[in-house]
Short mmCIF file of C-alpha atoms in Angstrom, two decimals:
data_model
loop_
_atom_site.label_atom_id
_atom_site.label_comp_id
_atom_site.label_asym_id
_atom_site.label_seq_id
_atom_site.Cartn_x
_atom_site.Cartn_y
_atom_site.Cartn_z
CA MET C 1 214.56 124.50 24.37
CA SER C 2 215.75 128.10 23.85
CA ASN C 3 218.00 129.97 26.22
CA ALA C 4 214.94 132.16 27.04
CA GLY C 5 212.82 129.14 27.73
CA ARG C 6 215.45 127.52 29.99
CA ASP C 7 215.75 130.87 31.86
CA GLU C 8 211.99 131.05 32.45
CA ASP C 9 211.99 127.46 33.62
CA ARG C 10 214.76 128.06 36.11
CA GLU C 11 213.01 131.17 37.35
CA ALA C 12 209.78 129.10 37.82
CA ARG C 13 211.64 126.61 39.88
CA ARG C 14 213.37 129.23 42.07
CA ALA C 15 209.94 131.06 42.64
CA LEU C 16 208.53 130.70 46.23
CA ARG C 17 205.43 128.60 45.91
CA ILE C 18 202.50 130.11 47.86
CA ARG C 19 199.41 127.98 48.60
CA LEU C 20 196.47 130.41 49.26
CA ALA C 21 193.74 128.79 51.37
CA ALA C 22 190.13 129.29 50.35
CA PRO C 23 187.87 130.02 52.09
CA ARG C 24 189.80 132.38 54.54
CA GLY C 25 189.14 135.62 56.28
CA PHE C 26 185.85 137.15 57.13
CA CYS C 27 182.90 134.93 58.01
CA ALA C 28 179.11 135.90 57.73
CA GLY C 29 178.90 136.76 61.44
CA VAL C 30 181.90 139.05 61.41
CA GLU C 31 180.67 140.77 58.24
CA ARG C 32 177.30 141.37 60.02
CA ALA C 33 178.90 142.63 63.12
CA VAL C 34 181.29 145.13 61.30
CA ARG C 35 178.51 146.23 59.05
CA SER C 36 176.36 146.77 62.09
CA VAL C 37 178.78 149.43 63.47
CA GLU C 38 179.21 151.09 60.04
CA GLU C 39 175.42 151.30 59.45
CA ALA C 40 174.73 152.54 63.01
CA LEU C 41 177.35 155.25 62.47
CA ALA C 42 175.49 156.26 59.21
CA MET C 43 172.16 156.10 60.91
CA PHE C 44 172.86 157.75 64.21
CA GLY C 45 176.12 159.72 63.74
CA ALA C 46 179.05 159.52 66.11
CA PRO C 47 179.57 158.40 68.75
CA VAL C 48 178.28 154.82 68.60
CA PHE C 49 179.30 152.64 71.65
CA VAL C 50 180.45 149.06 71.20
CA ARG C 51 180.66 146.79 74.12
CA HIS C 52 184.00 145.01 73.95
CA GLU C 53 185.83 144.57 70.59
CA ILE C 54 183.25 144.03 67.94
CA VAL C 55 185.53 141.34 66.62
CA HIS C 56 188.98 140.32 67.53
CA ASN C 57 191.13 142.11 65.07
CA ALA C 58 192.94 145.35 66.01
CA HIS C 59 192.97 146.61 62.35
CA VAL C 60 189.15 146.38 62.11
CA VAL C 61 188.68 147.91 65.56
CA ASN C 62 191.03 150.85 64.84
CA ARG C 63 189.25 151.53 61.49
CA LEU C 64 185.91 151.64 63.18
CA ARG C 65 187.29 153.73 65.95
CA SER C 66 188.51 156.33 63.49
CA MET C 67 184.97 156.59 62.09
CA GLY C 68 183.54 157.36 65.49
CA ALA C 69 182.92 153.98 67.24
CA VAL C 70 183.88 154.02 70.93
CA PHE C 71 184.73 150.72 72.47
CA VAL C 72 183.91 150.17 76.10
CA ASP C 73 184.20 147.31 78.49
CA GLU C 74 181.01 148.03 80.64
CA LEU C 75 177.70 149.58 79.80
CA GLY C 76 178.25 152.07 82.48
CA ASP C 77 180.56 153.83 80.28
CA VAL C 78 177.90 154.34 77.46
CA VAL C 79 176.60 157.95 77.27
CA ALA C 80 172.79 158.08 77.79
CA GLY C 81 170.89 158.65 74.57
CA ARG C 82 173.57 156.98 72.31
CA PRO C 83 173.30 153.57 70.77
CA VAL C 84 175.32 150.63 72.02
CA ILE C 85 176.25 147.63 69.97
CA LEU C 86 176.81 144.05 71.53
CA SER C 87 179.73 142.29 69.93
CA ALA C 88 179.62 139.23 67.71
CA HIS C 89 180.80 137.07 70.67
CA GLY C 90 177.51 137.39 72.55
CA ALA C 91 176.80 138.51 76.09
CA PRO C 92 175.11 136.99 79.17
CA PRO C 93 171.56 137.86 80.11
CA SER C 94 172.88 140.20 82.78
CA VAL C 95 174.08 142.56 80.26
CA TYR C 96 170.67 142.80 78.50
CA ASP C 97 169.10 143.32 81.87
CA GLU C 98 171.46 146.23 82.63
CA ALA C 99 170.75 147.68 79.02
CA ARG C 100 166.93 147.60 79.72
CA ALA C 101 167.38 149.07 83.18
CA ARG C 102 169.28 152.02 81.79
CA SER C 103 166.93 152.35 78.81
CA LEU C 104 169.97 152.09 76.40
CA MET C 105 169.33 151.91 72.62
CA THR C 106 170.80 148.40 72.21
CA ILE C 107 171.83 146.91 68.78
CA ASP C 108 172.44 143.21 69.18
CA ALA C 109 175.31 142.10 66.73
CA THR C 110 175.63 138.62 68.33
CA CYS C 111 176.55 136.05 65.75
CA PRO C 112 173.44 133.96 64.99
CA LEU C 113 175.44 130.82 65.43
CA VAL C 114 176.47 131.96 68.95
CA SER C 115 172.83 132.84 69.68
CA LYS C 116 172.01 129.21 68.59
CA VAL C 117 174.34 127.81 71.38
CA HIS C 118 172.72 130.23 73.83
CA ASN C 119 169.36 128.92 72.97
CA GLU C 120 170.49 125.32 73.30
CA VAL C 121 171.87 125.84 76.78
CA ARG C 122 168.59 127.50 77.96
CA ARG C 123 166.51 124.71 76.39
CA HIS C 124 168.61 122.09 78.12
CA VAL C 125 168.28 123.93 81.54
CA ALA C 126 164.61 124.21 81.09
CA GLN C 127 164.31 120.49 80.36
CA GLY C 128 166.17 119.68 83.60
CA ARG C 129 169.66 118.83 82.24
CA GLN C 130 173.01 119.67 83.57
CA VAL C 131 175.06 121.40 80.79
CA LEU C 132 178.71 120.84 80.06
CA VAL C 133 180.21 123.64 77.89
CA ILE C 134 183.40 122.95 75.86
CA GLY C 135 185.40 126.06 75.43
CA HIS C 136 188.30 128.42 76.51
CA GLN C 137 188.12 129.98 79.91
CA GLY C 138 187.61 133.75 79.91
CA HIS C 139 186.82 134.06 76.11
CA PRO C 140 184.02 136.48 75.59
CA GLU C 141 181.95 133.87 73.82
CA ILE C 142 182.14 131.53 76.75
CA VAL C 143 181.38 134.24 79.17
CA GLY C 144 178.15 134.89 77.45
CA THR C 145 177.30 131.17 77.00
CA MET C 146 177.99 130.31 80.67
CA GLY C 147 175.76 133.10 81.71
CA GLN C 148 172.78 131.48 80.04
CA ALA C 149 172.22 129.06 82.94
CA PRO C 150 172.51 129.26 86.74
CA ILE C 151 176.01 128.50 87.89
CA SER C 152 174.77 125.33 89.55
CA ARG C 153 173.56 123.89 86.30
CA ILE C 154 176.52 124.54 83.97
CA SER C 155 180.23 123.57 83.90
CA LEU C 156 183.13 124.50 81.74
CA ILE C 157 185.32 121.95 80.15
CA THR C 158 188.69 123.22 78.56
CA SER C 159 190.47 120.00 77.99
CA ILE C 160 190.39 116.25 77.78
CA ALA C 161 191.73 116.08 81.35
CA ASP C 162 188.63 118.14 82.43
CA ALA C 163 186.49 115.70 80.47
CA GLU C 164 187.95 112.75 82.31
CA ARG C 165 187.56 114.10 85.76
CA ILE C 166 184.32 116.07 85.75
CA SER C 167 181.53 114.72 88.04
CA PRO C 168 178.28 116.42 87.21
CA PRO C 169 175.33 116.05 89.62
CA PRO C 170 173.23 112.89 89.02
CA GLY C 171 170.63 113.24 86.21
CA ALA C 172 170.44 114.07 82.55
CA ILE C 173 173.28 115.97 80.94
CA ALA C 174 174.00 117.65 77.71
CA TYR C 175 176.98 119.41 76.15
CA ALA C 176 177.47 122.48 73.88
CA THR C 177 180.66 123.98 72.52
CA GLN C 178 182.28 127.39 71.74
CA THR C 179 181.90 128.04 68.06
CA THR C 180 185.52 128.70 67.35
CA LEU C 181 187.25 125.66 68.64
CA SER C 182 189.61 123.01 66.93
CA LEU C 183 187.38 120.49 65.27
CA ASP C 184 189.87 117.62 66.07
CA GLU C 185 190.54 118.64 69.82
CA THR C 186 186.83 119.25 70.42
CA ALA C 187 186.05 115.72 68.84
CA ALA C 188 188.48 114.14 71.16
CA ILE C 189 186.78 115.73 74.22
CA ILE C 190 183.38 114.79 73.03
CA GLU C 191 184.56 111.24 72.49
CA VAL C 192 185.45 111.21 76.24
CA LEU C 193 182.29 112.59 77.36
CA LYS C 194 180.30 110.02 75.37
CA ARG C 195 182.34 107.16 76.76
CA ARG C 196 181.91 108.45 80.38
CA PHE C 197 178.16 109.55 79.90
CA PRO C 198 176.64 107.35 77.02
CA ALA C 199 173.19 109.10 77.50
CA ILE C 200 174.68 112.64 77.01
CA ILE C 201 172.77 114.76 74.60
CA GLY C 202 174.53 117.00 72.02
CA PRO C 203 173.50 119.40 69.39
CA HIS C 204 171.74 118.11 66.29
CA ARG C 205 174.50 119.83 64.27
CA SER C 206 177.94 120.84 65.60
CA ASP C 207 178.14 124.01 67.57
CA ILE C 208 181.40 124.83 65.85
CA CYS C 209 180.48 127.15 63.09
CA TYR C 210 180.60 126.49 59.46
CA ALA C 211 183.33 129.11 58.87
CA THR C 212 185.57 127.73 61.62
CA GLN C 213 185.19 124.25 60.18
CA ASN C 214 185.74 125.43 56.64
CA ARG C 215 188.87 127.37 57.50
CA GLN C 216 190.36 124.53 59.32
CA GLU C 217 189.68 122.08 56.60
CA ALA C 218 191.02 124.44 54.08
CA VAL C 219 194.30 124.83 56.03
CA LYS C 220 194.60 121.12 56.11
CA LYS C 221 194.93 121.19 52.30
CA ILE C 222 197.66 123.78 52.29
CA ALA C 223 199.72 122.57 55.25
CA PRO C 224 201.10 119.12 54.18
CA GLY C 225 204.75 119.55 52.96
CA ALA C 226 204.78 123.34 53.62
CA ASP C 227 207.88 124.83 55.10
CA LEU C 228 205.70 127.51 56.73
CA VAL C 229 202.08 128.41 57.07
CA LEU C 230 201.24 132.10 57.84
CA VAL C 231 197.83 132.76 59.55
CA VAL C 232 196.73 136.40 59.29
CA GLY C 233 194.95 137.06 62.48
CA SER C 234 194.97 138.39 65.94
CA ALA C 235 196.47 136.56 69.05
CA HIS C 236 193.08 137.24 70.78
CA SER C 237 191.26 135.41 67.96
CA SER C 238 190.43 131.87 69.16
CA ASN C 239 189.79 130.68 65.52
CA SER C 240 193.00 132.13 64.24
CA ARG C 241 195.10 130.39 66.93
CA ARG C 242 193.26 127.17 66.20
CA LEU C 243 194.36 127.53 62.41
CA VAL C 244 198.03 127.76 63.49
CA GLU C 245 197.61 124.54 65.58
CA THR C 246 195.74 122.82 62.74
CA ALA C 247 198.46 123.70 60.18
CA THR C 248 201.14 122.16 62.32
CA LEU C 249 199.10 118.97 63.01
CA ALA C 250 198.28 118.73 59.40
CA GLY C 251 202.02 118.54 58.31
CA ALA C 252 203.41 122.16 58.05
CA LYS C 253 206.97 122.33 59.37
CA LYS C 254 206.08 125.51 61.01
CA ALA C 255 203.08 127.79 61.40
CA MET C 256 202.72 131.23 62.97
CA LEU C 257 200.26 134.12 63.40
CA VAL C 258 200.82 137.30 61.44
CA GLU C 259 198.99 140.15 63.34
CA ASP C 260 200.23 142.96 61.42
CA PRO C 261 201.43 142.23 57.74
CA GLU C 262 203.11 145.69 57.51
CA GLN C 263 205.42 144.78 60.38
CA PHE C 264 205.87 141.09 59.55
CA ASP C 265 209.55 140.21 59.55
CA LEU C 266 210.06 138.62 56.17
CA ARG C 267 213.26 136.97 57.27
CA ALA C 268 210.84 134.22 58.55
CA ILE C 269 210.33 133.04 54.97
CA ILE C 270 214.10 132.84 54.12
CA GLY C 271 214.88 129.28 53.07
CA ALA C 272 211.35 128.27 52.47
CA ALA C 273 210.34 126.79 49.18
CA VAL C 274 206.58 126.31 49.95
CA ILE C 275 204.48 128.44 52.23
CA GLY C 276 200.69 128.45 52.95
CA ILE C 277 198.73 131.55 53.73
CA THR C 278 195.30 131.83 55.26
CA ALA C 279 193.39 134.27 57.57
CA GLY C 280 191.16 133.80 60.61
CA ALA C 281 187.41 134.57 60.36
CA SER C 282 188.00 138.28 61.77
CA ALA C 283 190.81 139.11 59.49
CA PRO C 284 189.96 141.42 56.45
CA GLU C 285 191.21 140.32 53.07
CA GLU C 286 193.08 143.52 52.64
CA LEU C 287 195.64 142.21 55.27
CA VAL C 288 196.30 139.17 53.12
CA GLU C 289 196.83 141.25 50.09
CA ILE C 290 199.36 143.38 52.03
CA LEU C 291 201.25 140.35 53.14
CA LEU C 292 201.29 138.85 49.67
CA THR C 293 202.48 142.16 48.10
CA ARG C 294 205.30 142.38 50.59
CA ILE C 295 206.49 138.99 49.97
CA ALA C 296 206.29 139.36 46.24
CA ASP C 297 208.35 142.64 46.37
CA THR C 298 211.18 140.60 47.87
CA THR C 299 211.14 137.38 45.94
CA PRO C 300 209.69 135.69 42.86
CA VAL C 301 206.50 133.94 43.71
CA SER C 302 204.01 131.60 42.14
CA ILE C 303 200.53 131.71 43.80
CA GLU C 304 198.05 128.75 43.74
CA THR C 305 194.68 129.09 45.38
CA ILE C 306 193.47 125.70 47.08
CA ASP C 307 189.72 125.62 47.23
CA HIS C 308 187.97 123.66 49.93
CA VAL C 309 184.41 124.97 49.53
CA GLU C 310 182.60 128.05 48.36
CA GLU C 311 180.73 130.04 51.08
CA ASP C 312 177.61 131.87 50.43
CA VAL C 313 176.27 132.34 53.87
CA VAL C 314 174.72 135.74 54.60
CA PHE C 315 173.07 136.80 57.95
CA LYS C 316 170.41 139.51 58.20
CA GLN C 317 171.17 142.73 59.97
CA PRO C 318 169.89 143.38 63.52
CA LEU C 319 166.22 144.48 63.45
CA MET C 320 166.95 148.01 64.46
CA LEU C 321 169.27 148.51 61.53
CA ALA C 322 167.20 146.49 59.18
CA ALA C 323 164.18 148.71 59.92
CA GLY C 324 166.16 151.78 59.19
#
């Protein structure tokens, strides 16, 4: 081997190996929600109001805010005559009732997979079942889901311990789940419920959305043997936090969230030989590119994309926008 060839071989061995998970980043529900705000601004002009963050990512929210979106906590803050968009996380029926009472121009950007869970809960209640919902207390999606049933007919389960001690009223019971949970943790909770209540009824297909499942399975492929896994995503994002947990359980020595790639302290990768990178379902790909560029500017890298599955899911726009 020539001296040049040996130098290239040594350089390749010194390069930081980056395993890039695929799929990663935006899911179809987030794409739909963000596009809904953009199209509403184009159709109606600014301001367009959005109830809560359209998705859990500050970069996305700030970009839409700069375009004229106004994010509010309550419908009472919406200016009469201006459109209001309901976020991808969904909302309880009381929000729709208030919007109708105020004659607000409402655009529903609820993810169709969240709407599916809402429909399941209402159907179970209509058929006389008590509903147990697995999810995280206070998460906007759970607030919307719990609101689909009278408080006496629905209970929240946040852990295996909850599943072990819950005592629903006598009669038929069913369960539903938040769409952005850990697959493994949720499976363990469901196992407890099925052991305690053998006749419990669950969804025909998992309530955990395809994108959450795919991103968790993809991170399981990049984590084993990795010194560090970086998950681009917000601390407010349930699915992003689950990716951090999944990476650690799948064999990464360490995993951490990267909320702002521009501000990420690159000292975190010192000493690492192999790192994995992925992104939560509400994180735009441009943030992954920024992180990769910053890393590559400081050290030689070799990048390998690890494919799990190709996603081709697309959701139709809300009717009001589709009609326009």
